[in-house]
């Protein structure tokens, strides 16, 4: 019972080309959340402030994923 | 003395201590009160009062969450009849209608006397207090009470009509109905995204998860009632799990560490959700809880569950051999980043919020969601197995008010599934 790593996770990330494209999708979602956060922060009102805070739920882990993607690319270049 | 939500929450705690039965209901009532969802708190209290009609605390809570002053008075009177001289009940009966309405909403009546007569109830349309009975949801206490317009007589029947069932503005009804429909759509959407990821196109599936994540955030913050908002915050973790597990470049690392690399950022998200929802750790099962023998027994079931799932999935081992040197680290990672983390997310955060947002269907919804996130194994048998185990864990977490036992069971299931049984010769 592991919902984080399933067979489809394994088969996806072990295919190099596929792994690259799904990483890009992760970064795209991160960008959308960051734009949303910027917009909601600029608008007055408690609901928008609440949205701005809620977006951190997704931004924080996806930012870590982004850093790992960048580091892995750098490692590939160095090799 | 101003009776604010804090006071109501204190009363709920007192009533809970007096009656260990109906614990789940008390939790839901406390949550609803803390979120100023008086209509929901009142609806739940009506069920409680039907079961425990001789508890004065229940009647006091019912009074402060009542939709009308006359209904509140009848509840205060019932509390006083059960506990003659109870100071809170006496206080309540001494208030005027305006006092009650203002205190119920955490205002100071002395400072606000003569102010606007429209009292907003959080998450609901304004309730006009100057014309009692007009346009208000009513708490009717049987035909006798209905016949007494002043509402001064004690109810002759214990059968109540919940304000949730009484006439409500159409917009509010639609909003509540809409919330349930959205939850079903989110579940179907996540299931569809998982199926697409597993069978058709991982990129498309991931885009669907990303879209759902954005939608859930928008809905939670801009469109949901307070109780629903918390549940949506926790629900956002579901598409996030898949986004994280697929977008992190795991190939650079050994398979053993994958769970930790995905789990650590997810744990950060779960902590952010915990802070946003305002739940205390014990409210999401981060406590020893009660019934430790039961929790121990449940933890041991992990061995059997691991064997059963091994028979279904037959996975490759995560370690080179069954020696202690090879398995201690993977075992620890599985225990923490699958056992504890997943139980914290599903049976802790999500279930806690679901029990308030959708009280009767909460465990079922969470178990279905848990099973849906296992579609990636591409096994119908495993889907059914995980759903049943998830439901079992849900019931245990509710019963024990802790995720300790289920976390150990979940961790042991994965340890035996990936580290023990693959090395054991099986028929």
Short mmCIF file of C-alpha atoms in Angstrom, two decimals:
data_model
loop_
_atom_site.label_atom_id
_atom_site.label_comp_id
_atom_site.label_asym_id
_atom_site.label_seq_id
_atom_site.Cartn_x
_atom_site.Cartn_y
_atom_site.Cartn_z
CA UNK A 1 0.00 0.00 0.00
CA UNK A 2 2.19 2.79 -1.20
CA UNK A 3 0.41 5.64 -2.88
CA UNK A 4 3.53 7.75 -3.37
CA UNK A 5 5.42 5.24 -5.48
CA UNK A 6 3.28 2.95 -7.64
CA UNK A 7 4.12 0.77 -10.61
CA UNK A 8 3.22 3.63 -12.96
CA UNK A 9 5.60 5.92 -11.06
CA UNK A 10 8.40 3.41 -11.50
CA UNK A 11 7.70 2.82 -15.18
CA UNK A 12 7.42 6.56 -15.84
CA UNK A 13 10.57 7.77 -14.14
CA UNK A 14 12.71 4.92 -15.47
CA UNK A 15 12.05 6.09 -19.02
CA UNK A 16 14.47 8.98 -19.44
CA UNK A 17 12.50 10.88 -22.10
CA UNK A 18 9.27 10.52 -20.16
CA UNK A 19 10.96 11.57 -16.93
CA UNK A 20 12.13 14.81 -18.57
CA UNK A 21 8.69 15.74 -19.87
CA UNK A 22 6.86 15.00 -16.62
CA UNK A 23 9.44 17.08 -14.75
CA UNK A 24 8.59 19.95 -17.10
CA UNK A 25 4.90 19.53 -16.29
CA UNK A 26 5.74 19.75 -12.59
CA UNK A 27 7.60 22.99 -13.24
CA UNK A 28 4.68 24.31 -15.32
CA UNK A 29 2.26 23.66 -12.44
CA UNK A 30 4.70 25.40 -10.09
CA UNK A 31 4.76 28.45 -12.38
CA UNK A 32 0.96 28.56 -12.50
CA UNK A 33 0.78 28.41 -8.70
CA UNK A 34 3.40 31.16 -8.39
CA UNK A 35 1.49 33.42 -10.79
CA UNK A 36 -1.71 32.73 -8.84
CA UNK A 37 0.06 33.62 -5.62
CA UNK A 38 1.38 36.86 -7.06
CA UNK A 39 -2.06 37.85 -8.34
CA UNK A 40 -3.90 36.91 -5.16
CA UNK A 41 -1.35 38.78 -3.03
CA UNK A 42 -1.96 41.92 -5.05
CA UNK A 43 -5.73 41.87 -4.51
CA UNK A 44 -7.25 43.07 -1.26
CA UNK A 45 -9.69 40.85 0.63
CA UNK A 46 -9.47 38.01 3.10
CA UNK A 47 -10.40 35.34 0.58
CA UNK A 48 -7.54 36.30 -1.72
CA UNK A 49 -5.14 36.40 1.20
CA UNK A 50 -6.41 32.97 2.16
CA UNK A 51 -5.75 31.75 -1.40
CA UNK A 52 -2.26 33.21 -1.28
CA UNK A 53 -1.52 31.23 1.89
CA UNK A 54 -3.17 28.04 0.62
CA UNK A 55 -1.02 28.02 -2.51
CA UNK A 56 2.02 27.39 -0.32
CA UNK A 57 0.73 23.82 0.09
CA UNK A 58 1.64 23.18 -3.53
CA UNK A 59 4.43 25.70 -4.03
CA UNK A 60 6.73 24.47 -1.25
CA UNK A 61 7.09 20.83 -2.39
CA UNK A 62 7.10 21.69 -6.10
CA UNK A 63 9.88 24.19 -5.46
CA UNK A 64 11.92 21.40 -3.89
CA UNK A 65 11.16 19.22 -6.92
CA UNK A 66 12.31 22.08 -9.17
CA UNK A 67 15.62 22.44 -7.28
CA UNK A 68 16.18 18.68 -7.60
CA UNK A 69 15.48 18.83 -11.34
CA UNK A 70 18.00 21.66 -11.78
CA UNK A 71 20.61 19.90 -9.65
CA UNK A 72 20.20 16.65 -11.59
CA UNK A 73 20.65 18.54 -14.90
CA UNK A 74 23.79 20.20 -13.58
CA UNK A 75 25.08 16.81 -12.40
CA UNK A 76 24.46 15.37 -15.89
CA UNK A 77 26.39 18.24 -17.52
CA UNK A 78 29.32 17.88 -15.13
CA UNK A 79 29.55 14.16 -15.86
CA UNK B 1 -19.60 37.28 30.45
CA UNK B 2 -19.59 36.98 26.67
CA UNK B 3 -20.28 33.53 25.31
CA UNK B 4 -18.00 33.28 22.36
CA UNK B 5 -16.95 30.34 20.22
CA UNK B 6 -14.20 29.62 22.77
CA UNK B 7 -16.81 29.27 25.47
CA UNK B 8 -18.84 26.97 23.27
CA UNK B 9 -15.77 24.91 22.52
CA UNK B 10 -15.06 24.65 26.27
CA UNK B 11 -18.59 23.42 26.83
CA UNK B 12 -18.18 20.85 24.08
CA UNK B 13 -14.99 19.63 25.80
CA UNK B 14 -16.85 19.35 29.12
CA UNK B 15 -19.67 17.43 27.55
CA UNK B 16 -17.16 15.18 25.82
CA UNK B 17 -15.44 14.38 29.11
CA UNK B 18 -18.79 13.52 30.65
CA UNK B 19 -19.79 11.20 27.84
CA UNK B 20 -17.02 9.19 26.19
CA UNK B 21 -19.62 7.70 23.85
CA UNK B 22 -20.34 9.60 20.63
CA UNK B 23 -16.74 10.82 20.53
CA UNK B 24 -16.71 11.30 16.81
CA UNK B 25 -19.86 13.37 17.01
CA UNK B 26 -18.34 15.56 19.72
CA UNK B 27 -15.26 16.10 17.58
CA UNK B 28 -17.42 17.16 14.67
CA UNK B 29 -19.44 19.48 16.90
CA UNK B 30 -16.29 21.10 18.27
CA UNK B 31 -14.96 21.62 14.79
CA UNK B 32 -18.20 23.11 13.54
CA UNK B 33 -18.30 25.52 16.50
CA UNK B 34 -14.69 26.54 16.01
CA UNK B 35 -15.48 27.28 12.39
CA UNK B 36 -18.57 29.32 13.35
CA UNK B 37 -20.72 26.88 11.42
CA UNK B 38 -23.54 27.05 13.98
CA UNK B 39 -26.10 25.48 11.69
CA UNK B 40 -23.93 22.38 11.27
CA UNK B 41 -23.08 22.29 15.00
CA UNK B 42 -26.76 22.54 15.80
CA UNK B 43 -27.68 19.79 13.35
CA UNK B 44 -25.10 17.46 14.94
CA UNK B 45 -26.20 18.42 18.46
CA UNK B 46 -29.77 17.47 17.64
CA UNK B 47 -28.61 13.92 16.94
CA UNK B 48 -26.66 13.94 20.18
CA UNK B 49 -29.57 15.20 22.23
CA UNK B 50 -31.80 12.49 20.82
CA UNK B 51 -29.29 9.91 22.03
CA UNK B 52 -28.34 11.60 25.32
CA UNK B 53 -31.33 13.64 26.36
CA UNK B 54 -30.35 13.78 30.05
CA UNK B 55 -27.08 15.70 29.61
CA UNK B 56 -27.46 19.37 30.55
CA UNK B 57 -24.27 20.36 28.73
CA UNK B 58 -25.73 19.12 25.47
CA UNK B 59 -28.79 21.30 25.99
CA UNK B 60 -26.63 24.33 26.75
CA UNK B 61 -24.67 23.80 23.56
CA UNK B 62 -27.92 23.37 21.70
CA UNK B 63 -29.12 26.67 23.14
CA UNK B 64 -26.08 28.62 21.97
CA UNK B 65 -26.18 27.17 18.53
CA UNK B 66 -29.96 27.51 18.18
CA UNK B 67 -31.19 29.47 15.17
CA UNK B 68 -33.78 31.47 17.11
CA UNK B 69 -34.06 33.04 20.53
CA UNK B 70 -37.24 31.19 21.46
CA UNK B 71 -35.62 27.88 20.58
CA UNK B 72 -32.59 28.83 22.65
CA UNK B 73 -34.79 29.63 25.64
CA UNK B 74 -36.48 26.24 25.47
CA UNK B 75 -33.06 24.58 25.48
CA UNK B 76 -31.88 26.70 28.43
CA UNK B 77 -35.03 25.69 30.29
CA UNK B 78 -34.43 22.02 29.57
CA UNK B 79 -30.84 22.35 30.84
CA UNK B 80 -32.13 24.03 33.98
CA UNK B 81 -34.69 21.29 34.52
CA UNK B 82 -31.94 18.72 34.33
CA UNK B 83 -29.52 20.66 36.53
CA UNK B 84 -31.49 23.11 38.69
CA UNK B 85 -29.48 26.23 39.48
CA UNK B 86 -26.97 25.71 36.65
CA UNK B 87 -25.34 29.19 36.38
CA UNK B 88 -24.95 29.16 32.60
CA UNK B 89 -28.55 28.13 32.07
CA UNK B 90 -29.76 30.81 34.50
CA UNK B 91 -27.59 33.38 32.74
CA UNK B 92 -29.01 32.39 29.38
CA UNK B 93 -32.60 32.69 30.59
CA UNK B 94 -31.92 36.17 31.96
CA UNK B 95 -30.90 37.53 28.57
CA UNK B 96 -33.15 39.43 26.24
CA UNK B 97 -33.45 38.33 22.64
CA UNK B 98 -30.96 41.00 21.53
CA UNK B 99 -28.51 39.95 24.27
CA UNK B 100 -28.68 36.33 23.13
CA UNK B 101 -28.20 37.16 19.47
CA UNK B 102 -25.24 39.45 20.10
CA UNK B 103 -23.53 37.17 22.63
CA UNK B 104 -24.00 34.16 20.37
CA UNK B 105 -22.02 35.97 17.73
CA UNK B 106 -19.27 37.09 20.08
CA UNK B 107 -20.36 40.73 20.41
CA UNK B 108 -20.64 42.89 23.49
CA UNK B 109 -24.34 43.75 23.85
CA UNK B 110 -23.66 46.78 26.04
CA UNK B 111 -21.49 48.36 23.40
CA UNK B 112 -23.66 47.40 20.50
CA UNK B 113 -27.17 47.84 21.87
CA UNK B 114 -29.32 49.56 19.32
CA UNK B 115 -26.95 48.78 16.52
CA UNK B 116 -27.98 47.17 13.29
CA UNK B 117 -30.59 44.53 13.79
CA UNK B 118 -29.23 42.22 11.14
CA UNK B 119 -26.89 39.65 12.66
CA UNK B 120 -24.65 37.88 10.19
CA UNK B 121 -24.09 34.21 10.91
CA UNK B 122 -20.78 33.04 9.50
CA UNK B 123 -21.16 31.30 6.19
CA UNK B 124 -24.91 31.89 6.01
CA UNK B 125 -27.19 34.67 4.82
CA UNK B 126 -27.95 37.36 7.42
CA UNK B 127 -30.62 36.50 10.00
CA UNK B 128 -32.98 39.33 10.87
CA UNK B 129 -33.48 39.31 14.62
CA UNK B 130 -36.02 42.10 14.94
CA UNK B 131 -38.86 40.02 13.59
CA UNK B 132 -38.71 36.70 15.41
CA UNK B 133 -39.82 33.81 13.32
CA UNK B 134 -39.90 35.69 10.05
CA UNK B 135 -37.60 34.24 7.38
CA UNK B 136 -35.73 32.23 10.01
CA UNK B 137 -34.99 28.53 10.12
CA UNK B 138 -36.87 27.34 13.17
CA UNK B 139 -36.20 24.77 15.84
CA UNK B 140 -39.59 23.34 16.57
CA UNK B 141 -40.02 21.29 19.67
CA UNK B 142 -43.13 19.38 18.85
CA UNK B 143 -46.68 20.56 18.39
CA UNK B 144 -47.05 21.87 21.94
CA UNK B 145 -44.12 24.22 21.58
CA UNK B 146 -45.32 25.33 18.19
CA UNK B 147 -48.63 26.28 19.79
CA UNK B 148 -46.85 28.48 22.34
CA UNK B 149 -45.57 31.50 20.39
CA UNK B 150 -43.54 32.81 23.28
CA UNK B 151 -41.66 29.57 23.38
CA UNK B 152 -41.67 29.59 27.18
CA UNK B 153 -43.01 26.09 27.78
CA UNK B 154 -40.86 23.01 27.97
CA UNK B 155 -41.05 20.75 24.95
CA UNK B 156 -43.35 17.81 25.32
CA UNK B 157 -41.56 15.75 22.75
CA UNK B 158 -37.93 14.89 22.18
CA UNK B 159 -38.39 14.87 18.44
CA UNK B 160 -36.89 17.96 16.86
CA UNK B 161 -36.85 19.36 13.40
CA UNK B 162 -33.29 20.29 12.54
CA UNK B 163 -32.72 23.77 11.14
CA UNK B 164 -30.98 21.98 8.31
CA UNK B 165 -34.36 20.47 7.44
CA UNK B 166 -36.35 23.62 8.05
CA UNK B 167 -36.97 25.99 5.13
CA UNK B 168 -33.71 27.61 4.07
CA UNK B 169 -32.84 30.12 1.39
CA UNK B 170 -32.54 28.38 -1.95
CA UNK B 171 -29.03 29.77 -2.51
CA UNK B 172 -27.76 28.15 0.70
CA UNK B 173 -29.32 24.81 -0.20
CA UNK B 174 -27.77 24.90 -3.64
CA UNK B 175 -24.41 25.88 -2.15
CA UNK B 176 -24.46 22.85 0.17
CA UNK B 177 -25.64 20.53 -2.59
CA UNK B 178 -22.99 22.00 -4.87
CA UNK B 179 -20.23 21.29 -2.40
CA UNK B 180 -21.10 17.57 -2.30
CA UNK B 181 -21.25 17.47 -6.09
CA UNK B 182 -17.83 19.13 -6.32
CA UNK B 183 -16.36 16.55 -3.96
CA UNK B 184 -17.68 13.74 -6.14
CA UNK B 185 -16.29 15.46 -9.23
CA UNK B 186 -12.87 15.91 -7.59
CA UNK B 187 -12.79 12.22 -6.67
CA UNK B 188 -13.77 11.22 -10.20
CA UNK B 189 -11.24 13.68 -11.62
CA UNK B 190 -8.41 12.28 -9.52
CA UNK B 191 -9.45 8.73 -10.47
CA UNK B 192 -9.49 9.69 -14.15
CA UNK B 193 -6.07 11.37 -13.87
CA UNK B 194 -4.65 8.26 -12.18
CA UNK B 195 -6.14 5.97 -14.83
CA UNK B 196 -4.77 8.13 -17.66
CA UNK B 197 -1.35 8.21 -15.98
CA UNK B 198 -1.29 4.44 -15.53
CA UNK B 199 -2.71 3.28 -18.86
CA UNK B 200 -2.75 6.03 -21.47
CA UNK B 201 -0.34 8.93 -21.17
CA UNK B 202 1.58 9.92 -18.02
CA UNK B 203 2.07 13.50 -19.22
CA UNK B 204 -1.64 13.98 -19.80
CA UNK B 205 -2.46 12.36 -16.46
CA UNK B 206 -0.03 14.68 -14.72
CA UNK B 207 -1.53 17.73 -16.47
CA UNK B 208 -4.94 16.61 -15.20
CA UNK B 209 -3.56 16.35 -11.66
CA UNK B 210 -2.05 19.83 -12.01
CA UNK B 211 -5.38 21.25 -13.22
CA UNK B 212 -7.22 19.64 -10.32
CA UNK B 213 -4.70 21.05 -7.85
CA UNK B 214 -5.24 24.59 -9.15
CA UNK B 215 -9.04 24.14 -9.14
CA UNK B 216 -9.08 22.81 -5.58
CA UNK B 217 -7.04 25.77 -4.33
CA UNK B 218 -9.35 28.24 -6.07
CA UNK B 219 -12.47 26.51 -4.79
CA UNK B 220 -11.13 26.24 -1.23
CA UNK B 221 -10.16 29.87 -0.96
CA UNK B 222 -12.80 31.64 -3.01
CA UNK B 223 -15.92 29.52 -2.95
CA UNK B 224 -16.16 27.17 0.02
CA UNK B 225 -17.76 27.52 3.45
CA UNK B 226 -15.29 27.34 6.39
CA UNK B 227 -15.85 23.61 7.08
CA UNK B 228 -15.54 22.77 3.42
CA UNK B 229 -12.47 24.94 2.99
CA UNK B 230 -10.42 22.90 5.45
CA UNK B 231 -11.34 19.67 3.74
CA UNK B 232 -10.37 21.07 0.35
CA UNK B 233 -6.97 22.12 1.71
CA UNK B 234 -6.36 18.52 2.75
CA UNK B 235 -7.77 17.19 -0.52
CA UNK B 236 -5.15 19.19 -2.44
CA UNK B 237 -2.57 16.75 -1.11
CA UNK B 238 -3.97 13.95 -3.32
CA UNK B 239 -3.04 15.36 -6.76
CA UNK B 240 0.12 16.75 -5.19
CA UNK B 241 1.24 13.23 -4.22
CA UNK B 242 1.19 12.16 -7.86
CA UNK B 243 2.74 15.40 -9.13
CA UNK B 244 5.62 14.93 -6.72
CA UNK B 245 6.13 11.22 -7.35
CA UNK B 246 6.39 11.75 -11.11
CA UNK B 247 8.12 15.10 -11.47
CA UNK B 248 11.06 14.52 -9.12
CA UNK B 249 14.10 13.12 -10.99
CA UNK B 250 14.34 9.87 -9.05
CA UNK B 251 16.63 8.05 -11.48
CA UNK B 252 19.64 9.73 -9.89
CA UNK B 253 18.93 7.93 -6.62
CA UNK B 254 18.71 4.35 -5.40
CA UNK B 255 15.18 2.93 -5.38
CA UNK B 256 15.30 2.58 -1.59
CA UNK B 257 15.56 6.35 -1.16
CA UNK B 258 12.72 7.23 -3.53
CA UNK B 259 10.13 7.08 -0.76
CA UNK B 260 12.14 9.48 1.36
CA UNK B 261 12.84 11.90 -1.50
CA UNK B 262 9.15 12.09 -2.40
CA UNK B 263 7.93 11.88 1.19
CA UNK B 264 10.00 14.69 2.72
CA UNK B 265 8.49 17.52 0.59
CA UNK B 266 5.04 15.98 1.02
CA UNK B 267 5.54 16.02 4.76
CA UNK B 268 6.30 19.74 4.47
CA UNK B 269 3.02 20.21 2.60
CA UNK B 270 1.13 18.25 5.23
CA UNK B 271 2.57 20.48 7.95
CA UNK B 272 1.49 23.58 5.98
CA UNK B 273 -2.02 22.09 5.73
CA UNK B 274 -2.00 21.42 9.48
CA UNK B 275 -1.14 25.06 10.12
CA UNK B 276 -3.71 26.42 7.66
CA UNK B 277 -6.52 24.30 9.07
CA UNK B 278 -5.60 25.24 12.62
CA UNK B 279 -5.95 21.69 13.89
CA UNK B 280 -4.05 20.75 17.00
CA UNK B 281 -1.81 17.68 16.67
CA UNK B 282 -4.11 15.55 18.83
CA UNK B 283 -7.05 16.44 16.58
CA UNK B 284 -5.34 14.74 13.65
CA UNK B 285 -4.39 11.66 15.62
CA UNK B 286 -0.87 12.72 16.60
CA UNK B 287 -1.33 11.39 20.11
CA UNK B 288 -1.27 8.06 21.92
CA UNK B 289 -5.06 8.15 21.85
CA UNK B 290 -7.06 5.55 23.70
CA UNK B 291 -7.34 1.77 23.63
CA UNK B 292 -3.64 0.98 23.30
CA UNK B 293 -4.27 -2.81 23.27
CA UNK B 294 -6.48 -2.35 20.20
CA UNK B 295 -3.83 -0.19 18.53
CA UNK B 296 -1.19 -2.83 19.24
CA UNK B 297 -3.43 -5.51 17.77
CA UNK B 298 -4.07 -3.38 14.69
CA UNK B 299 -0.33 -2.74 14.29
CA UNK B 300 0.30 -6.51 14.23
CA UNK B 301 -2.28 -6.98 11.48
CA UNK B 302 0.25 -5.24 9.24
CA UNK B 303 2.13 -8.55 8.95
CA UNK B 304 -0.91 -10.34 7.56
CA UNK B 305 -1.90 -7.43 5.34
CA UNK B 306 1.63 -7.36 3.91
CA UNK B 307 1.38 -11.06 3.07
CA UNK B 308 -2.00 -10.61 1.41
CA UNK B 309 -0.80 -7.70 -0.70
CA UNK B 310 2.34 -9.61 -1.63
CA UNK B 311 0.11 -12.36 -3.02
CA UNK B 312 -1.67 -9.70 -5.11
CA UNK B 313 1.28 -7.64 -6.39
CA UNK B 314 4.36 -9.94 -6.13
CA UNK B 315 6.78 -6.97 -6.12
CA UNK B 316 10.56 -7.11 -6.44
CA UNK B 317 12.46 -6.77 -3.14
CA UNK B 318 13.76 -3.34 -2.16
CA UNK B 319 16.90 -4.77 -0.52
CA UNK B 320 19.70 -7.04 -1.72
CA UNK B 321 19.04 -9.67 0.96
CA UNK B 322 16.97 -10.32 4.07
CA UNK B 323 19.92 -9.58 6.39
CA UNK B 324 19.53 -6.91 9.05
CA UNK B 325 22.36 -4.88 7.54
CA UNK B 326 20.51 -4.68 4.23
CA UNK B 327 16.99 -4.08 5.42
CA UNK B 328 17.17 -1.77 8.46
CA UNK B 329 17.45 1.46 6.48
CA UNK B 330 14.79 0.63 3.84
CA UNK B 331 12.55 -0.59 6.67
CA UNK B 332 12.94 2.67 8.54
CA UNK B 333 12.26 4.69 5.38
CA UNK B 334 9.12 2.65 4.64
CA UNK B 335 7.91 2.97 8.22
CA UNK B 336 8.31 6.75 8.32
CA UNK B 337 7.68 7.87 4.74
CA UNK B 338 4.90 5.48 3.83
CA UNK B 339 3.46 4.23 7.12
CA UNK B 340 3.48 7.40 9.17
CA UNK B 341 3.33 10.00 6.38
CA UNK B 342 0.47 8.44 4.46
CA UNK B 343 -1.54 7.82 7.63
CA UNK B 344 -0.89 11.40 8.74
CA UNK B 345 -2.22 12.65 5.41
CA UNK B 346 -5.17 10.26 4.89
CA UNK B 347 -6.34 9.12 8.34
CA UNK B 348 -5.05 12.23 10.11
CA UNK B 349 -5.59 15.42 8.15
CA UNK B 350 -8.04 14.36 5.44
CA UNK B 351 -10.23 12.23 7.66
CA UNK B 352 -10.39 14.86 10.37
CA UNK B 353 -11.55 17.51 7.94
CA UNK B 354 -13.89 15.08 6.16
CA UNK B 355 -15.67 14.18 9.41
CA UNK B 356 -16.76 17.82 9.66
CA UNK B 357 -17.35 18.56 5.99
CA UNK B 358 -19.16 15.30 5.16
CA UNK B 359 -19.74 13.64 8.57
CA UNK B 360 -21.42 10.39 7.50
CA UNK B 361 -19.48 9.81 4.32
CA UNK B 362 -16.06 11.00 5.52
CA UNK B 363 -14.33 7.63 6.09
CA UNK B 364 -15.87 6.19 2.91
CA UNK B 365 -14.68 9.14 0.82
CA UNK B 366 -11.15 9.03 2.23
CA UNK B 367 -10.92 5.25 1.76
CA UNK B 368 -12.04 5.61 -1.85
CA UNK B 369 -9.51 8.38 -2.45
CA UNK B 370 -6.77 6.23 -0.87
CA UNK B 371 -7.69 3.35 -3.16
CA UNK B 372 -7.88 5.63 -6.21
CA UNK B 373 -4.25 6.67 -5.64
CA UNK B 374 -3.32 2.99 -6.00
CA UNK B 375 -4.79 2.70 -9.49
CA UNK B 376 -1.19 2.99 -10.67
CA UNK B 377 -0.61 -0.65 -9.69
CA UNK B 378 -3.03 -1.58 -12.47
CA UNK B 379 -4.73 -4.26 -10.38
CA UNK B 380 -8.45 -4.33 -9.63
CA UNK B 381 -7.83 -6.81 -6.79
CA UNK B 382 -5.31 -4.46 -5.22
CA UNK B 383 -7.72 -1.52 -5.61
CA UNK B 384 -10.43 -3.41 -3.69
CA UNK B 385 -7.91 -4.66 -1.12
CA UNK B 386 -6.52 -1.16 -0.48
CA UNK B 387 -10.04 0.29 -0.25
CA UNK B 388 -11.04 -2.26 2.42
CA UNK B 389 -7.80 -1.80 4.35
CA UNK B 390 -8.17 1.98 4.12
CA UNK B 391 -11.68 1.75 5.51
CA UNK B 392 -10.48 -0.52 8.32
CA UNK B 393 -7.72 1.99 9.16
CA UNK B 394 -10.26 4.84 9.05
CA UNK B 395 -12.54 3.15 11.56
CA UNK B 396 -9.63 2.31 13.85
CA UNK B 397 -8.33 5.90 13.72
CA UNK B 398 -11.78 7.23 14.59
CA UNK B 399 -12.22 4.69 17.40
CA UNK B 400 -8.79 5.19 18.97
CA UNK B 401 -8.41 8.91 18.11
CA UNK B 402 -4.83 8.20 17.13
CA UNK B 403 -2.93 7.24 13.98
CA UNK B 404 -0.27 5.40 15.98
CA UNK B 405 -1.67 1.89 15.51
CA UNK B 406 -2.59 2.34 11.86
CA UNK B 407 0.76 3.96 11.04
CA UNK B 408 2.58 0.96 12.48
CA UNK B 409 0.24 -1.40 10.63
CA UNK B 410 0.75 0.49 7.36
CA UNK B 411 4.52 0.56 7.86
CA UNK B 412 4.66 -3.16 8.70
CA UNK B 413 2.51 -3.94 5.67
CA UNK B 414 5.00 -2.22 3.37
CA UNK B 415 8.06 -3.64 5.14
CA UNK B 416 6.80 -7.20 4.82
CA UNK B 417 5.52 -6.55 1.29
CA UNK B 418 8.80 -5.17 -0.06
CA UNK B 419 11.48 -6.49 2.26
CA UNK B 420 10.40 -9.82 3.75
CA UNK B 421 8.02 -11.84 1.60
CA UNK B 422 9.91 -11.37 -1.67
CA UNK B 423 12.72 -13.37 -0.05
CA UNK B 424 10.49 -16.05 1.42
CA UNK B 425 9.64 -18.98 -0.84
CA UNK B 426 5.92 -19.06 -1.32
CA UNK B 427 3.75 -21.70 -2.95
#
